[in-house]
Each structure stands twice: as structure tokens, then as C-alpha cells.
Amino acid sequence: MSRLFWLGLGIAAGAYVTRRATAAAHSLTPAGVGANIADGLREVGAGLGAFGAEVRAGMVAREQELTDLVERRTGGGLPTMREAIYEPYPVVRPGARARRAGE
């Protein structure tokens, strides 16, 4: 019984070592090196995407804080980007006089 146990243990250890050696040999081939580089670049890309999302979320939060601060101090609202771009204020010509009430 003891010999059968050691035989099974030897077979399992041999299979494990063979798989590890094959994986190590594959990682040294050009295809393996390319796969490792691709995996690394994929991780860097994911990290940059997450960083960008966090920066955008922080920008939105800070913009809201500043908008609230300006509205609180001035007592008025700020125009939205759409209002500022597409709804122009009346153009005042140099030398033009303001209209009087009732005109």
C-alpha cells in the first residue's frame, strides 16, 4: 500500500513539474513574450480608464461645488453651457442709448 501511495505521489509531482516547465518554456518563446506584453498593456489600459473615470467624477463634483458657491454668493444662477452658447445676450453697440421705460 505504501508503494502505491508513493507511486501516485510521484506521478502527481511529475505532472505538476512538467506543466510548470512547459509554461515556463512557452513564456520564453516569442508568442509567450508577446502574450505577456499584451496582458501588461491590457492592465495598464484598464488602469488608465479607471483613473480617467475617477478624474471625471471629481471634476463634476468640484464643478457642482463651485456652482453652488457662486450661486450662494451672488444670489443668482449661472447659465448652463447651452444657454451661454446658443442663447446670446443682446449685442450693445458702442454709442447706443438704453431704451426708456414705455418706449
mmCIF file of C-alpha atoms in Angstrom:
data_model
loop_
_atom_site.group_PDB
_atom_site.id
_atom_site.type_symbol
_atom_site.label_atom_id
_atom_site.label_comp_id
_atom_site.label_asym_id
_atom_site.label_seq_id
_atom_site.Cartn_x
_atom_site.Cartn_y
_atom_site.Cartn_z
ATOM 1 C CA MET A 1 0.000 0.000 0.000
ATOM 2 C CA SER A 2 2.859 2.326 0.817
ATOM 3 C CA ARG A 3 4.435 1.770 -2.586
ATOM 4 C CA LEU A 4 1.173 2.616 -4.335
ATOM 5 C CA PHE A 5 0.929 5.876 -2.349
ATOM 6 C CA TRP A 6 4.468 6.903 -3.322
ATOM 7 C CA LEU A 7 3.852 5.928 -6.936
ATOM 8 C CA GLY A 8 0.736 8.159 -7.045
ATOM 9 C CA LEU A 9 2.591 10.990 -5.343
ATOM 10 C CA GLY A 10 5.447 10.688 -7.851
ATOM 11 C CA ILE A 11 3.078 10.723 -10.816
ATOM 12 C CA ALA A 12 1.282 13.822 -9.446
ATOM 13 C CA ALA A 13 4.593 15.615 -8.765
ATOM 14 C CA GLY A 14 5.877 14.718 -12.239
ATOM 15 C CA ALA A 15 2.728 16.038 -13.894
ATOM 16 C CA TYR A 16 2.944 19.257 -11.884
ATOM 17 C CA VAL A 17 6.620 19.811 -12.731
ATOM 18 C CA THR A 18 6.009 19.026 -16.388
ATOM 19 C CA ARG A 19 3.159 21.549 -16.616
ATOM 20 C CA ARG A 20 5.233 24.239 -14.869
ATOM 21 C CA ALA A 21 8.235 23.587 -17.133
ATOM 22 C CA THR A 22 6.048 23.726 -20.255
ATOM 23 C CA ALA A 23 4.509 27.024 -19.126
ATOM 24 C CA ALA A 24 7.954 28.478 -18.371
ATOM 25 C CA ALA A 25 9.262 27.367 -21.769
ATOM 26 C CA HIS A 26 6.220 28.855 -23.504
ATOM 27 C CA SER A 27 6.705 32.191 -21.731
ATOM 28 C CA LEU A 28 10.212 32.405 -23.236
ATOM 29 C CA THR A 29 9.049 31.921 -26.824
ATOM 30 C CA PRO A 30 8.203 34.982 -28.963
ATOM 31 C CA ALA A 31 4.487 34.152 -28.749
ATOM 32 C CA GLY A 32 4.703 33.864 -24.974
ATOM 33 C CA VAL A 33 6.590 37.155 -24.645
ATOM 34 C CA GLY A 34 4.015 38.827 -26.893
ATOM 35 C CA ALA A 35 1.178 37.449 -24.776
ATOM 36 C CA ASN A 36 2.837 38.734 -21.603
ATOM 37 C CA ILE A 37 3.292 42.186 -23.131
ATOM 38 C CA ALA A 38 -0.322 42.209 -24.358
ATOM 39 C CA ASP A 39 -1.582 41.272 -20.897
ATOM 40 C CA GLY A 40 0.504 44.030 -19.327
ATOM 41 C CA LEU A 41 -0.755 46.624 -21.785
ATOM 42 C CA ARG A 42 -4.325 45.496 -21.204
ATOM 43 C CA GLU A 43 -3.876 46.001 -17.450
ATOM 44 C CA VAL A 44 -2.326 49.444 -17.991
ATOM 45 C CA GLY A 45 -5.214 50.429 -20.261
ATOM 46 C CA ALA A 46 -7.769 49.318 -17.692
ATOM 47 C CA GLY A 47 -5.943 51.264 -15.000
ATOM 48 C CA LEU A 48 -5.845 54.411 -17.138
ATOM 49 C CA GLY A 49 -9.542 54.063 -17.900
ATOM 50 C CA ALA A 50 -10.379 53.766 -14.211
ATOM 51 C CA PHE A 51 -8.158 56.747 -13.418
ATOM 52 C CA GLY A 52 -9.868 58.829 -16.115
ATOM 53 C CA ALA A 53 -13.309 57.911 -14.756
ATOM 54 C CA GLU A 54 -12.282 58.960 -11.254
ATOM 55 C CA VAL A 55 -10.875 62.258 -12.543
ATOM 56 C CA ARG A 56 -14.088 62.989 -14.463
ATOM 57 C CA ALA A 57 -16.196 62.202 -11.395
ATOM 58 C CA GLY A 58 -14.020 64.522 -9.302
ATOM 59 C CA MET A 59 -14.314 67.279 -11.903
ATOM 60 C CA VAL A 60 -18.103 67.022 -11.915
ATOM 61 C CA ALA A 61 -18.239 67.130 -8.121
ATOM 62 C CA ARG A 62 -15.885 70.129 -7.940
ATOM 63 C CA GLU A 63 -17.805 71.964 -10.667
ATOM 64 C CA GLN A 64 -21.013 71.456 -8.700
ATOM 65 C CA GLU A 65 -19.348 72.764 -5.523
ATOM 66 C CA LEU A 66 -18.119 75.877 -7.338
ATOM 67 C CA THR A 67 -21.506 76.459 -8.985
ATOM 68 C CA ASP A 68 -23.234 76.236 -5.607
ATOM 69 C CA LEU A 69 -20.687 78.632 -4.097
ATOM 70 C CA VAL A 70 -21.152 81.226 -6.874
ATOM 71 C CA GLU A 71 -24.940 80.956 -6.699
ATOM 72 C CA ARG A 72 -24.870 81.337 -2.926
ATOM 73 C CA ARG A 73 -22.606 84.399 -3.023
ATOM 74 C CA THR A 74 -24.255 86.183 -5.953
ATOM 75 C CA GLY A 75 -27.835 85.188 -5.279
ATOM 76 C CA GLY A 76 -28.372 84.309 -8.944
ATOM 77 C CA GLY A 77 -27.991 81.272 -11.088
ATOM 78 C CA LEU A 78 -25.273 80.538 -13.586
ATOM 79 C CA PRO A 79 -26.246 79.940 -17.205
ATOM 80 C CA THR A 80 -25.779 76.434 -18.474
ATOM 81 C CA MET A 81 -23.316 75.786 -21.283
ATOM 82 C CA ARG A 82 -26.184 75.510 -23.758
ATOM 83 C CA GLU A 83 -27.636 78.847 -22.642
ATOM 84 C CA ALA A 84 -24.245 80.516 -22.808
ATOM 85 C CA ILE A 85 -23.507 79.268 -26.334
ATOM 86 C CA TYR A 86 -26.864 79.123 -28.112
ATOM 87 C CA GLU A 87 -28.873 81.901 -26.481
ATOM 88 C CA PRO A 88 -26.778 85.010 -26.992
ATOM 89 C CA TYR A 89 -27.351 88.109 -24.970
ATOM 90 C CA PRO A 90 -28.382 91.257 -26.852
ATOM 91 C CA VAL A 91 -25.432 92.967 -28.510
ATOM 92 C CA VAL A 92 -24.946 96.545 -27.356
ATOM 93 C CA ARG A 93 -23.442 98.817 -29.987
ATOM 94 C CA PRO A 94 -20.971 101.458 -28.904
ATOM 95 C CA GLY A 95 -22.731 104.790 -28.501
ATOM 96 C CA ALA A 96 -26.191 103.240 -28.331
ATOM 97 C CA ARG A 97 -28.539 104.544 -25.674
ATOM 98 C CA ALA A 98 -30.641 102.403 -23.429
ATOM 99 C CA ARG A 99 -34.374 102.474 -24.059
ATOM 100 C CA ARG A 100 -36.503 104.327 -21.616
ATOM 101 C CA ALA A 101 -39.388 102.695 -19.892
ATOM 102 C CA GLY A 102 -42.512 102.963 -22.009
ATOM 103 C CA GLU A 103 -40.753 103.385 -25.361
#
